[in-house]
Amino acid sequence: MSLKFHVIPVTPFAQNCSILWCDQTQRAAVVDAGGDLELIENALATRNLTLEKLLLTHGHIDHAGAAAELAASHAVPIEGPQREDAFWLDQLPQQGTMFGFRQVPALTPDRWLEQGDSVTVGEQTLQVLHCPGHTPGHVVFYSEPAALLIAGDVLFQGSIGRTDFPMGNHAQLLNAIHDKLFTLPNATTVVTGHGPLTTLGDEKRSNPFLADARYR
Ligand SMILES: [Zn+2]
């Protein structure tokens, strides 16, 4: 049995929403249901998956904008992010207005996540790593057996997350990537929050934001 994934770019920001599922139970989690619910619902249905829960990396509208609606329609819980992102989730209505989303309610997850927590999808387990800097409560999800990292807006192919938002912190973000992500195996596939997938090895080698030799 193993953990499978499928990436669906959603919202005008082309945010990489991920469906994770356990191929033994066909139970699934949707990570960062930002919008375009019909695309997400179709991807679940065509694979005959049962939605078990939603996971959130952080509280930005393109990642969390449709989470409350999807969770309510399937009567499933929302897990994550870490609670320091509560102010972003409280501001989802204002974020929605600013960026032209439909009416988006504020959201409180059923479970806040912390560094060292784990989350389950069917029979599979992923580790939670708290990686603040882009937002203070940003978490990422890691499966060692699947060699898979769902990185949200922490790390991109050739780039890193913006840190010019309220409570953003560039040094904190670099430290999180260095200490918590670059210590994982090079062959790990990284599902980034936007744009192409990458691997940790590729980013260690060539990401200009982490080019300092200390990070290799
Ligand atoms: Zn973001």
mmCIF file of C-alpha atoms and ligand atoms in Angstrom:
data_model
loop_
_atom_site.group_PDB
_atom_site.id
_atom_site.type_symbol
_atom_site.label_atom_id
_atom_site.label_comp_id
_atom_site.label_asym_id
_atom_site.label_seq_id
_atom_site.Cartn_x
_atom_site.Cartn_y
_atom_site.Cartn_z
ATOM 1 C CA MET A 1 0.000 0.000 0.000
ATOM 2 C CA SER A 2 1.162 3.496 -0.585
ATOM 3 C CA LEU A 3 0.361 7.175 -0.571
ATOM 4 C CA LYS A 4 -0.648 8.623 -3.954
ATOM 5 C CA PHE A 5 -1.031 12.239 -4.975
ATOM 6 C CA HIS A 6 -2.513 14.376 -7.717
ATOM 7 C CA VAL A 7 -1.988 18.114 -8.160
ATOM 8 C CA ILE A 8 -4.731 20.466 -9.362
ATOM 9 C CA PRO A 9 -3.885 24.133 -10.001
ATOM 10 C CA VAL A 10 -6.793 26.184 -8.618
ATOM 11 C CA THR A 11 -7.825 29.835 -8.401
ATOM 12 C CA PRO A 12 -6.500 32.692 -10.571
ATOM 13 C CA PHE A 13 -3.222 32.250 -8.640
ATOM 14 C CA ALA A 14 -2.767 28.684 -10.029
ATOM 15 C CA GLN A 15 -2.267 27.382 -6.518
ATOM 16 C CA ASN A 16 -1.270 23.704 -6.474
ATOM 17 C CA CYS A 17 -4.064 22.039 -4.536
ATOM 18 C CA SER A 18 -3.101 18.414 -3.808
ATOM 19 C CA ILE A 19 -5.219 15.347 -3.377
ATOM 20 C CA LEU A 20 -3.459 12.754 -1.220
ATOM 21 C CA TRP A 21 -4.877 9.273 -0.927
ATOM 22 C CA CYS A 22 -4.193 5.871 0.547
ATOM 23 C CA ASP A 23 -4.440 3.269 -2.218
ATOM 24 C CA GLN A 24 -5.477 0.577 0.235
ATOM 25 C CA THR A 25 -8.556 2.352 1.558
ATOM 26 C CA GLN A 26 -9.230 4.892 -1.239
ATOM 27 C CA ARG A 27 -9.561 7.485 1.503
ATOM 28 C CA ALA A 28 -8.319 10.951 0.594
ATOM 29 C CA ALA A 29 -7.278 14.312 1.985
ATOM 30 C CA VAL A 30 -7.387 17.556 0.015
ATOM 31 C CA VAL A 31 -4.518 19.890 0.854
ATOM 32 C CA ASP A 32 -5.139 23.612 0.312
ATOM 33 C CA ALA A 33 -8.603 23.710 -1.234
ATOM 34 C CA GLY A 34 -8.273 27.309 -2.402
ATOM 35 C CA GLY A 35 -11.082 27.309 -4.948
ATOM 36 C CA ASP A 36 -12.408 25.677 -8.125
ATOM 37 C CA LEU A 37 -14.265 23.043 -6.130
ATOM 38 C CA GLU A 38 -15.716 21.416 -9.251
ATOM 39 C CA LEU A 39 -12.184 20.489 -10.358
ATOM 40 C CA ILE A 40 -11.417 19.022 -6.945
ATOM 41 C CA GLU A 41 -14.739 17.148 -6.779
ATOM 42 C CA ASN A 42 -14.172 15.727 -10.274
ATOM 43 C CA ALA A 43 -10.688 14.537 -9.379
ATOM 44 C CA LEU A 44 -12.048 12.768 -6.288
ATOM 45 C CA ALA A 45 -14.952 11.207 -8.174
ATOM 46 C CA THR A 46 -12.990 9.952 -11.179
ATOM 47 C CA ARG A 47 -10.606 8.134 -8.803
ATOM 48 C CA ASN A 48 -13.469 6.812 -6.675
ATOM 49 C CA LEU A 49 -11.990 8.427 -3.552
ATOM 50 C CA THR A 50 -13.744 9.119 -0.271
ATOM 51 C CA LEU A 51 -12.811 12.487 1.194
ATOM 52 C CA GLU A 52 -11.744 12.008 4.794
ATOM 53 C CA LYS A 53 -10.345 15.411 5.752
ATOM 54 C CA LEU A 54 -8.920 18.699 4.543
ATOM 55 C CA LEU A 55 -5.414 19.857 5.345
ATOM 56 C CA LEU A 56 -4.195 23.471 5.237
ATOM 57 C CA THR A 57 -0.587 24.633 4.933
ATOM 58 C CA HIS A 58 -1.424 28.261 5.756
ATOM 59 C CA GLY A 59 -4.177 30.842 5.845
ATOM 60 C CA HIS A 60 -3.852 32.651 2.517
ATOM 61 C CA ILE A 61 -6.983 32.909 0.379
ATOM 62 C CA ASP A 62 -5.613 30.960 -2.608
ATOM 63 C CA HIS A 63 -4.854 28.037 -0.282
ATOM 64 C CA ALA A 64 -7.805 28.183 2.124
ATOM 65 C CA GLY A 65 -10.564 30.047 0.249
ATOM 66 C CA ALA A 66 -12.830 27.063 -0.464
ATOM 67 C CA ALA A 67 -11.867 24.861 2.478
ATOM 68 C CA ALA A 68 -14.864 25.702 4.668
ATOM 69 C CA GLU A 69 -17.316 25.030 1.832
ATOM 70 C CA LEU A 70 -15.713 21.714 0.839
ATOM 71 C CA ALA A 71 -15.429 20.532 4.447
ATOM 72 C CA ALA A 72 -19.068 21.386 5.131
ATOM 73 C CA SER A 73 -20.375 19.675 2.006
ATOM 74 C CA HIS A 74 -18.556 16.427 2.875
ATOM 75 C CA ALA A 75 -18.940 16.778 6.662
ATOM 76 C CA VAL A 76 -15.196 16.295 7.177
ATOM 77 C CA PRO A 77 -12.757 18.097 9.479
ATOM 78 C CA ILE A 78 -10.082 20.647 8.600
ATOM 79 C CA GLU A 79 -6.603 20.101 10.077
ATOM 80 C CA GLY A 80 -3.888 22.789 10.100
ATOM 81 C CA PRO A 81 -2.246 25.174 9.841
ATOM 82 C CA GLN A 82 -0.379 26.034 13.052
ATOM 83 C CA ARG A 83 -2.398 28.403 15.237
ATOM 84 C CA GLU A 84 -0.238 31.485 14.608
ATOM 85 C CA ASP A 85 -2.043 31.669 11.235
ATOM 86 C CA ALA A 86 -5.372 32.273 12.989
ATOM 87 C CA PHE A 87 -5.255 35.966 12.027
ATOM 88 C CA TRP A 88 -5.032 35.047 8.337
ATOM 89 C CA LEU A 89 -7.964 32.623 8.585
ATOM 90 C CA ASP A 90 -9.960 35.262 10.485
ATOM 91 C CA GLN A 91 -9.300 37.659 7.585
ATOM 92 C CA LEU A 92 -10.424 35.304 4.790
ATOM 93 C CA PRO A 93 -13.523 37.455 4.081
ATOM 94 C CA GLN A 94 -11.339 40.553 3.593
ATOM 95 C CA GLN A 95 -8.752 38.600 1.575
ATOM 96 C CA GLY A 96 -11.605 37.356 -0.623
ATOM 97 C CA THR A 97 -12.905 40.859 -1.250
ATOM 98 C CA MET A 98 -9.431 42.157 -2.034
ATOM 99 C CA PHE A 99 -8.684 39.446 -4.592
ATOM 100 C CA GLY A 100 -12.116 39.044 -6.167
ATOM 101 C CA PHE A 101 -13.086 35.673 -4.697
ATOM 102 C CA ARG A 102 -16.676 34.779 -3.972
ATOM 103 C CA GLN A 103 -17.861 35.421 -0.423
ATOM 104 C CA VAL A 104 -15.477 33.481 1.777
ATOM 105 C CA PRO A 105 -16.271 32.903 5.455
ATOM 106 C CA ALA A 106 -13.684 33.090 8.226
ATOM 107 C CA LEU A 107 -12.480 29.662 9.235
ATOM 108 C CA THR A 108 -11.312 27.950 12.404
ATOM 109 C CA PRO A 109 -9.834 24.497 11.783
ATOM 110 C CA ASP A 110 -11.008 21.502 13.767
ATOM 111 C CA ARG A 111 -7.398 20.812 14.696
ATOM 112 C CA TRP A 112 -4.418 23.161 14.870
ATOM 113 C CA LEU A 113 -1.127 21.462 14.018
ATOM 114 C CA GLU A 114 2.282 21.772 15.656
ATOM 115 C CA GLN A 115 5.827 20.781 14.789
ATOM 116 C CA GLY A 116 6.138 17.033 15.401
ATOM 117 C CA ASP A 117 2.452 16.265 14.938
ATOM 118 C CA SER A 118 1.347 13.730 12.381
ATOM 119 C CA VAL A 119 -1.757 13.542 10.203
ATOM 120 C CA THR A 120 -3.336 10.443 8.727
ATOM 121 C CA VAL A 121 -4.917 9.725 5.360
ATOM 122 C CA GLY A 122 -6.488 6.290 5.366
ATOM 123 C CA GLU A 123 -3.688 3.965 6.534
ATOM 124 C CA GLN A 124 -0.969 6.485 5.650
ATOM 125 C CA THR A 125 0.718 8.945 8.006
ATOM 126 C CA LEU A 126 2.445 12.231 7.190
ATOM 127 C CA GLN A 127 4.649 14.275 9.476
ATOM 128 C CA VAL A 128 3.902 17.915 10.204
ATOM 129 C CA LEU A 129 6.783 20.384 10.027
ATOM 130 C CA HIS A 130 6.196 23.971 11.201
ATOM 131 C CA CYS A 131 7.988 26.233 8.706
ATOM 132 C CA PRO A 132 7.233 29.884 9.584
ATOM 133 C CA GLY A 133 8.440 32.856 7.567
ATOM 134 C CA HIS A 134 5.972 33.210 4.678
ATOM 135 C CA THR A 135 3.274 33.160 7.331
ATOM 136 C CA PRO A 136 3.911 32.528 11.037
ATOM 137 C CA GLY A 137 1.778 29.397 11.215
ATOM 138 C CA HIS A 138 2.784 27.758 7.921
ATOM 139 C CA VAL A 139 3.113 23.967 8.071
ATOM 140 C CA VAL A 140 4.263 21.437 5.472
ATOM 141 C CA PHE A 141 3.394 17.748 5.188
ATOM 142 C CA TYR A 142 6.035 15.045 4.696
ATOM 143 C CA SER A 143 5.800 11.341 3.936
ATOM 144 C CA GLU A 144 9.122 9.528 4.185
ATOM 145 C CA PRO A 145 7.875 6.283 2.582
ATOM 146 C CA ALA A 146 6.339 8.182 -0.333
ATOM 147 C CA ALA A 147 9.348 10.549 -0.532
ATOM 148 C CA LEU A 148 6.838 13.376 -0.829
ATOM 149 C CA LEU A 149 6.748 16.884 0.623
ATOM 150 C CA ILE A 150 3.741 19.184 0.302
ATOM 151 C CA ALA A 151 5.504 22.507 0.755
ATOM 152 C CA GLY A 152 2.842 25.182 0.265
ATOM 153 C CA ASP A 153 4.436 28.611 -0.130
ATOM 154 C CA VAL A 154 7.665 27.764 1.697
ATOM 155 C CA LEU A 155 9.760 26.523 -1.230
ATOM 156 C CA PHE A 156 9.351 26.797 -5.012
ATOM 157 C CA GLN A 157 11.406 25.633 -7.962
ATOM 158 C CA GLY A 158 14.228 28.170 -7.914
ATOM 159 C CA SER A 159 12.542 30.410 -5.369
ATOM 160 C CA ILE A 160 11.099 30.719 -1.872
ATOM 161 C CA GLY A 161 7.943 32.183 -0.390
ATOM 162 C CA ARG A 162 7.363 35.929 -0.106
ATOM 163 C CA THR A 163 8.070 37.356 3.321
ATOM 164 C CA ASP A 164 6.713 40.885 2.871
ATOM 165 C CA PHE A 165 3.318 40.090 4.409
ATOM 166 C CA PRO A 166 2.393 40.955 8.011
ATOM 167 C CA MET A 167 4.351 38.640 10.346
ATOM 168 C CA GLY A 168 6.534 37.474 7.451
ATOM 169 C CA ASN A 169 10.171 36.852 8.312
ATOM 170 C CA HIS A 170 12.853 36.127 5.715
ATOM 171 C CA ALA A 171 15.505 34.795 8.117
ATOM 172 C CA GLN A 172 12.951 32.537 9.782
ATOM 173 C CA LEU A 173 11.950 31.132 6.390
ATOM 174 C CA LEU A 174 15.556 30.405 5.377
ATOM 175 C CA ASN A 175 16.190 28.728 8.719
ATOM 176 C CA ALA A 176 13.077 26.569 8.396
ATOM 177 C CA ILE A 177 14.104 25.424 4.911
ATOM 178 C CA HIS A 178 17.661 24.777 6.030
ATOM 179 C CA ASP A 179 16.901 23.031 9.312
ATOM 180 C CA LYS A 180 13.684 21.166 8.562
ATOM 181 C CA LEU A 181 13.521 20.570 4.783
ATOM 182 C CA PHE A 182 17.110 20.323 3.575
ATOM 183 C CA THR A 183 17.771 17.657 6.197
ATOM 184 C CA LEU A 184 15.309 15.364 4.375
ATOM 185 C CA PRO A 185 16.443 13.040 1.543
ATOM 186 C CA ASN A 186 17.481 14.664 -1.751
ATOM 187 C CA ALA A 187 15.166 12.413 -3.748
ATOM 188 C CA THR A 188 12.089 13.826 -2.005
ATOM 189 C CA THR A 189 9.527 15.175 -4.494
ATOM 190 C CA VAL A 190 8.365 18.663 -3.553
ATOM 191 C CA VAL A 191 4.840 19.728 -4.452
ATOM 192 C CA THR A 192 5.259 23.499 -4.373
ATOM 193 C CA GLY A 193 2.438 25.948 -3.779
ATOM 194 C CA HIS A 194 2.721 27.391 -7.279
ATOM 195 C CA GLY A 195 4.471 26.303 -10.456
ATOM 196 C CA PRO A 196 6.393 23.132 -11.264
ATOM 197 C CA LEU A 197 7.184 20.336 -8.874
ATOM 198 C CA THR A 198 10.823 19.924 -7.864
ATOM 199 C CA THR A 199 13.030 17.816 -5.600
ATOM 200 C CA LEU A 200 14.892 18.775 -2.459
ATOM 201 C CA GLY A 201 18.170 17.753 -4.136
ATOM 202 C CA ASP A 202 17.563 20.108 -7.064
ATOM 203 C CA GLU A 203 16.762 23.015 -4.753
ATOM 204 C CA LYS A 204 19.808 22.351 -2.554
ATOM 205 C CA ARG A 205 21.952 22.451 -5.700
ATOM 206 C CA SER A 206 20.499 25.394 -7.557
ATOM 207 C CA ASN A 207 18.005 27.485 -5.574
ATOM 208 C CA PRO A 208 19.547 30.985 -5.626
ATOM 209 C CA PHE A 209 17.879 31.985 -2.363
ATOM 210 C CA LEU A 210 19.674 29.128 -0.629
ATOM 211 C CA ALA A 211 22.907 29.252 -2.582
ATOM 212 C CA ASP A 212 25.029 29.798 0.503
ATOM 213 C CA ALA A 213 27.323 26.811 0.973
ATOM 214 C CA ARG A 214 25.996 26.369 4.506
ATOM 215 C CA TYR A 215 22.754 25.127 2.995
ATOM 216 C CA ARG A 216 24.239 22.275 0.960
HETATM 217 ZN ZN ZN B 1 0.749 32.136 0.706
#
